[in-house]
mmCIF file with all atom_site columns, C-alpha atoms and ligand atoms in Angstrom:
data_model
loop_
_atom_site.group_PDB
_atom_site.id
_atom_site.type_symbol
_atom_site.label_atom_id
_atom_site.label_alt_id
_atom_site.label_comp_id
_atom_site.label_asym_id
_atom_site.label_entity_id
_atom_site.label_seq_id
_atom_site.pdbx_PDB_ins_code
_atom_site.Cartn_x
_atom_site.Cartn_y
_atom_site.Cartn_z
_atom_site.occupancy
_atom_site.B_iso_or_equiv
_atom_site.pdbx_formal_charge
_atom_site.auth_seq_id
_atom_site.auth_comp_id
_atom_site.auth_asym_id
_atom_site.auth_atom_id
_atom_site.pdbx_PDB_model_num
ATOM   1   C  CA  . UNK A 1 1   ? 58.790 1.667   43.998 1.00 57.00 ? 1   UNK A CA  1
ATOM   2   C  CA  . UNK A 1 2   ? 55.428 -0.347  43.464 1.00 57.00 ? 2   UNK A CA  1
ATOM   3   C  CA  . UNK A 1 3   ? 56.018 -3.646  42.699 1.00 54.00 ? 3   UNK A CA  1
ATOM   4   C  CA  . UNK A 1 4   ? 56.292 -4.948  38.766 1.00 59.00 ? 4   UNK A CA  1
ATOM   5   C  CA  . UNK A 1 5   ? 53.688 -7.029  37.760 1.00 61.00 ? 5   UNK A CA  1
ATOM   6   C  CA  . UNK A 1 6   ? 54.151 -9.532  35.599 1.00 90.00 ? 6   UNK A CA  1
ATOM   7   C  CA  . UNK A 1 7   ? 51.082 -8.520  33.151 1.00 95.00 ? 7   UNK A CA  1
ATOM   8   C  CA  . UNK A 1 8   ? 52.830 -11.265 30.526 1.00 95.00 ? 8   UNK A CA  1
ATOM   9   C  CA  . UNK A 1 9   ? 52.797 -13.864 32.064 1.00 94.00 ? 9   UNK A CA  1
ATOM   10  C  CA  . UNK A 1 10  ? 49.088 -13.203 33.553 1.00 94.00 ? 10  UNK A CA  1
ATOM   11  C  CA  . UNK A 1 11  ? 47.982 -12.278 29.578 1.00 96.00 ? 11  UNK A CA  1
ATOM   12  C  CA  . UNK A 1 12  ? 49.306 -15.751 28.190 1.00 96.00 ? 12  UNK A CA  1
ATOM   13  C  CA  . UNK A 1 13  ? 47.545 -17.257 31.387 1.00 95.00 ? 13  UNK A CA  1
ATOM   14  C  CA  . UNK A 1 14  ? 44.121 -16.019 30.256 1.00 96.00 ? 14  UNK A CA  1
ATOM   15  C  CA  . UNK A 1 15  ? 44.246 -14.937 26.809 1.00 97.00 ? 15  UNK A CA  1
ATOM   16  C  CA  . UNK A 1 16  ? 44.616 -17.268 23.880 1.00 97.00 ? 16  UNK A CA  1
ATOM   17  C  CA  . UNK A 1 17  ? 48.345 -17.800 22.633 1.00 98.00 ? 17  UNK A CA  1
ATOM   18  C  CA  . UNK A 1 18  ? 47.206 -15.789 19.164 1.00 98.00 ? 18  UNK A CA  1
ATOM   19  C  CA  . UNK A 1 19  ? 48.560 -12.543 17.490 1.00 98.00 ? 19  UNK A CA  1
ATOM   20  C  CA  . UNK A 1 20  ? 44.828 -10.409 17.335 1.00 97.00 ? 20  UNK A CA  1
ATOM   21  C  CA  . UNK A 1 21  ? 45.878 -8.728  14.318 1.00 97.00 ? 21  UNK A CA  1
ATOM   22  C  CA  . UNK A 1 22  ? 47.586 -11.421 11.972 1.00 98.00 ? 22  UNK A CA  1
ATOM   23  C  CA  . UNK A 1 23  ? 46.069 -14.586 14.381 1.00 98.00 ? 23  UNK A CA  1
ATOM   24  C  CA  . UNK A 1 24  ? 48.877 -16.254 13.722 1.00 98.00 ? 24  UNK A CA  1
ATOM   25  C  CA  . UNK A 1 25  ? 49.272 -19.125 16.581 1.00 98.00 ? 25  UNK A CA  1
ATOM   26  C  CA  . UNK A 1 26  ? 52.233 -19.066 18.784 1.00 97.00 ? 26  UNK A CA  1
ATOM   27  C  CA  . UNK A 1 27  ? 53.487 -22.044 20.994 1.00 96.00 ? 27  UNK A CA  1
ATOM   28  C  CA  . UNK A 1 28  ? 56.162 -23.072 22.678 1.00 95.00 ? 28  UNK A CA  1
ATOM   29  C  CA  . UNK A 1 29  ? 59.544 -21.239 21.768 1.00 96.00 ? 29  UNK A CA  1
ATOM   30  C  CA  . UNK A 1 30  ? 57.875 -18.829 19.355 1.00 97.00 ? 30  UNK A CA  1
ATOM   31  C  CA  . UNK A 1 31  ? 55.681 -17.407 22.422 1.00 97.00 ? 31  UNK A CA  1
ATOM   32  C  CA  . UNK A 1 32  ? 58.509 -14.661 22.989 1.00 96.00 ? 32  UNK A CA  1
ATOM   33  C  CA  . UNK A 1 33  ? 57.514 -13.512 19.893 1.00 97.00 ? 33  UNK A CA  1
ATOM   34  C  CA  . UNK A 1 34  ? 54.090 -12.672 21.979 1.00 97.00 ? 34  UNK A CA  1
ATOM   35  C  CA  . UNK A 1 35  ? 54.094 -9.306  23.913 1.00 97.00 ? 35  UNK A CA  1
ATOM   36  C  CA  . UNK A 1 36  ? 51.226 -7.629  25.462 1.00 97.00 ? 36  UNK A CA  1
ATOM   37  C  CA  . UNK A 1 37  ? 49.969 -4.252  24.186 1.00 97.00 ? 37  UNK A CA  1
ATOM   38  C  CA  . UNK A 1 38  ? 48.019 -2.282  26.169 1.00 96.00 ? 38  UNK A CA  1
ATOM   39  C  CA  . UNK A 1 39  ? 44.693 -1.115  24.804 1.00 96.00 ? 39  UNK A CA  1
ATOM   40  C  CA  . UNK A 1 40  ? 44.173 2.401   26.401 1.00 95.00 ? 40  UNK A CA  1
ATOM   41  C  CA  . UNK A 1 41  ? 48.483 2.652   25.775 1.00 93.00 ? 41  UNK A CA  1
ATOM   42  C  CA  . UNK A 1 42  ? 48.797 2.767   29.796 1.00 95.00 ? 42  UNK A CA  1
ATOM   43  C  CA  . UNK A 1 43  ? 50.937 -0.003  30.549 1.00 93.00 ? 43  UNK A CA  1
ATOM   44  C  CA  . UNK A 1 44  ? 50.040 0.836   34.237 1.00 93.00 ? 44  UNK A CA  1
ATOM   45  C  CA  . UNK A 1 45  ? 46.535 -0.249  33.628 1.00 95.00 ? 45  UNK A CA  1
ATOM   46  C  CA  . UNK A 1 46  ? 46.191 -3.837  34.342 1.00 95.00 ? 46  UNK A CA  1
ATOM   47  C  CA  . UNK A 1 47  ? 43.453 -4.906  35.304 1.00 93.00 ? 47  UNK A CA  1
ATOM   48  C  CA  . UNK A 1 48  ? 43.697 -9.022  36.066 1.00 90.00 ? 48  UNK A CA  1
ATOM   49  C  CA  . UNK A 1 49  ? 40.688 -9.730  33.845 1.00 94.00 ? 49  UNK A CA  1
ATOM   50  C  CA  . UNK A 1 50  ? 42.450 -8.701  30.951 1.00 96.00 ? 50  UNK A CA  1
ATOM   51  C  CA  . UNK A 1 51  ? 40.216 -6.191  29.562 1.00 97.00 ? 51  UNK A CA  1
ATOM   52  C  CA  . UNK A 1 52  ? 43.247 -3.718  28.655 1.00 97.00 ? 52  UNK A CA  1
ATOM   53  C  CA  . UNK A 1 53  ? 45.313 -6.243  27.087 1.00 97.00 ? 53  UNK A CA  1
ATOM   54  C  CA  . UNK A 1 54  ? 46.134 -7.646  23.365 1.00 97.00 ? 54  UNK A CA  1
ATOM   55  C  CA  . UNK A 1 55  ? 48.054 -10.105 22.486 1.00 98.00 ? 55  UNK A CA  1
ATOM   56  C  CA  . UNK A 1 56  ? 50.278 -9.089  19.048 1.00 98.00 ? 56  UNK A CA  1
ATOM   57  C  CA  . UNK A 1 57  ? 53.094 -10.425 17.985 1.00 98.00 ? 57  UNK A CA  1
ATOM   58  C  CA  . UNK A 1 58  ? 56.332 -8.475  17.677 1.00 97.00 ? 58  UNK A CA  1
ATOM   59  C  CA  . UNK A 1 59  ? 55.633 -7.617  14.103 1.00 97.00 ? 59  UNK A CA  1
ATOM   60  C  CA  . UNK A 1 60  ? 52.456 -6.562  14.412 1.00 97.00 ? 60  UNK A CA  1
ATOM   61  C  CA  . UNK A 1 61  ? 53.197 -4.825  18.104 1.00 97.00 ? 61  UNK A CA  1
ATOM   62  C  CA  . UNK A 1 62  ? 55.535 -2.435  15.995 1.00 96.00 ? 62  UNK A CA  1
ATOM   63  C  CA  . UNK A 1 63  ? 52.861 -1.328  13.351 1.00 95.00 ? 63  UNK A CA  1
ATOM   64  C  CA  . UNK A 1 64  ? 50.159 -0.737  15.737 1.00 94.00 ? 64  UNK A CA  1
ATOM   65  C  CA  . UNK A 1 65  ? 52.700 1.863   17.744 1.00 93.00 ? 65  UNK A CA  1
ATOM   66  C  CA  . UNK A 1 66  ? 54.183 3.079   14.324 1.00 93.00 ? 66  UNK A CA  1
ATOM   67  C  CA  . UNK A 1 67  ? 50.710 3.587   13.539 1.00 82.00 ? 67  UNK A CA  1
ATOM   68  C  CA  . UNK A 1 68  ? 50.075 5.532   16.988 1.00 71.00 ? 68  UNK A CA  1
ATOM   69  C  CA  . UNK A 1 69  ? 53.106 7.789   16.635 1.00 72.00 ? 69  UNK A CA  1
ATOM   70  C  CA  . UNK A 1 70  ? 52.611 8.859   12.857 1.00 74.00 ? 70  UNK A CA  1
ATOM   71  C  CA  . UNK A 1 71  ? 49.178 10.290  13.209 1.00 73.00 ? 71  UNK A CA  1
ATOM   72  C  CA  . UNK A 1 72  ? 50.260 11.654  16.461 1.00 68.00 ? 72  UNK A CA  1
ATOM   73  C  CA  . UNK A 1 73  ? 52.760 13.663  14.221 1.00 60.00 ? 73  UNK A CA  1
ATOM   74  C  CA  . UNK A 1 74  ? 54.710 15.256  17.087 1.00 55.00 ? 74  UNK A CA  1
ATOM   75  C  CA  . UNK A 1 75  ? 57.602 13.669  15.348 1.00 50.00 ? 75  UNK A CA  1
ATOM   76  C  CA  . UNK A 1 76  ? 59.658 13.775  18.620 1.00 52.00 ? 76  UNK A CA  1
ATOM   77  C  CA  . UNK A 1 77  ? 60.919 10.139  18.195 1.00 52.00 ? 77  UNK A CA  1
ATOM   78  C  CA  . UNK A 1 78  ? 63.541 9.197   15.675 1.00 54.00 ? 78  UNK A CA  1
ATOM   79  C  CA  . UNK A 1 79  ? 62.527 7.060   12.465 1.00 54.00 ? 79  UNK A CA  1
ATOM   80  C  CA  . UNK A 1 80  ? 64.037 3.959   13.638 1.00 56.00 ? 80  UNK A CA  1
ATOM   81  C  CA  . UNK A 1 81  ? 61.641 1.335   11.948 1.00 53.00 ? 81  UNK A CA  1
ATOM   82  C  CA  . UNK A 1 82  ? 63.924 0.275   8.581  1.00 52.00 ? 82  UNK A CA  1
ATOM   83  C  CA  . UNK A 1 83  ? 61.069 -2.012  6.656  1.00 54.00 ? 83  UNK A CA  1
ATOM   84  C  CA  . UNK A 1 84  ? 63.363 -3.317  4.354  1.00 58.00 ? 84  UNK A CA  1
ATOM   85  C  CA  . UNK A 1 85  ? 65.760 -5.107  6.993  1.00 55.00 ? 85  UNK A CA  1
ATOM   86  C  CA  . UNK A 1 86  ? 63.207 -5.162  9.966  1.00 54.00 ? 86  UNK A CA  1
ATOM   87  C  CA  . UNK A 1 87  ? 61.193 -8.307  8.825  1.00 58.00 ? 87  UNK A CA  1
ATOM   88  C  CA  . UNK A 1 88  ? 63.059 -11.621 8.887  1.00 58.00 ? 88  UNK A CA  1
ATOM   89  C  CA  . UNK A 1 89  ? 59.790 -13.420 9.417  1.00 63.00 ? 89  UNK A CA  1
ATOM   90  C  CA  . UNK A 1 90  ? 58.165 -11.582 6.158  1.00 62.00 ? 90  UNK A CA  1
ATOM   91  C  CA  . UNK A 1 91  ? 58.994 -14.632 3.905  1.00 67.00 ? 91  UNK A CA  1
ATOM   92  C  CA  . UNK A 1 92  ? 57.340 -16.830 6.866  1.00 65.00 ? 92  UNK A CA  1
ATOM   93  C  CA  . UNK A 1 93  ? 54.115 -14.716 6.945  1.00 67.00 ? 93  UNK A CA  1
ATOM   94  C  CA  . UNK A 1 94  ? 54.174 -14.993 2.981  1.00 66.00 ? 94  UNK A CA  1
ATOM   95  C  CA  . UNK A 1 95  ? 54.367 -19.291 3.511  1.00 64.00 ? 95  UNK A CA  1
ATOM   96  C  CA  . UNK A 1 96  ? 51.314 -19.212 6.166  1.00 68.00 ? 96  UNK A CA  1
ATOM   97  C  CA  . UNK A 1 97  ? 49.267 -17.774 3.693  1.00 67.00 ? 97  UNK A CA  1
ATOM   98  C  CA  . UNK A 1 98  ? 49.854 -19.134 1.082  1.00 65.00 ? 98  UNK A CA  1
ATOM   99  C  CA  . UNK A 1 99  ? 48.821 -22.676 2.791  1.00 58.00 ? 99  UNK A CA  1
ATOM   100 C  CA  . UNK A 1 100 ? 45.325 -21.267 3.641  1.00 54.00 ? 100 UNK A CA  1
HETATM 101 ZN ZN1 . LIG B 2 .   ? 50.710 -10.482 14.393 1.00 75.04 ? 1   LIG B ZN1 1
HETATM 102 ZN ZN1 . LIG B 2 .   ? 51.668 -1.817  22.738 1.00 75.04 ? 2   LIG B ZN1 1
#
């Protein structure tokens, strides 16, 4: 087994805390809401500079992959992604815009 590497914790360490789709800011407790996505979709590719890496938030994390898999069209993964229940935060994202 090769050992994990903590590619989070080395992307919040270098990149800044913000979503690069939405750039909505996270800090503090919210950060989990922060994942890594990897560019080329090799999450065995991590090179320490960061040059594979994005930060997205969960929300945004899900579209780019739903994005991925629907014009890949191989359809071998179930439709799990329910819009209509999957979004607690949508009211949030509707407040953060509102104030710019
Ligand atoms: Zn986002
Ligand atoms: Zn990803």
């Amino acid at each position: 087994m090769k050992p994990e590497i903590d590619y989070r914790t080395q992307a919040l360490k270098i990149l800044p805390h913000v979503c690069t789709r939405c750039a909505r800011e996270f800090a503090g407790k919210r950060l989990r809401e922060l994942t890594v996505h990897h560019k080329d979709g090799n999450h065995d590719n991590n090179p320490p500079d960061g040059s594979n890496w994005e930060l997205l938030c969960i929300y945004c994390h899900e579209n780019e992959h739903a994005r991925v898999e629907d014009s890949r069209a191989g359809g071998s993964r179930e439709p799990t992604v329910t819009p209509a229940t999957h979004r607690p935060l949508e009211g949030l994202d509707e407040l953060l815009k509102r104030k710019k």
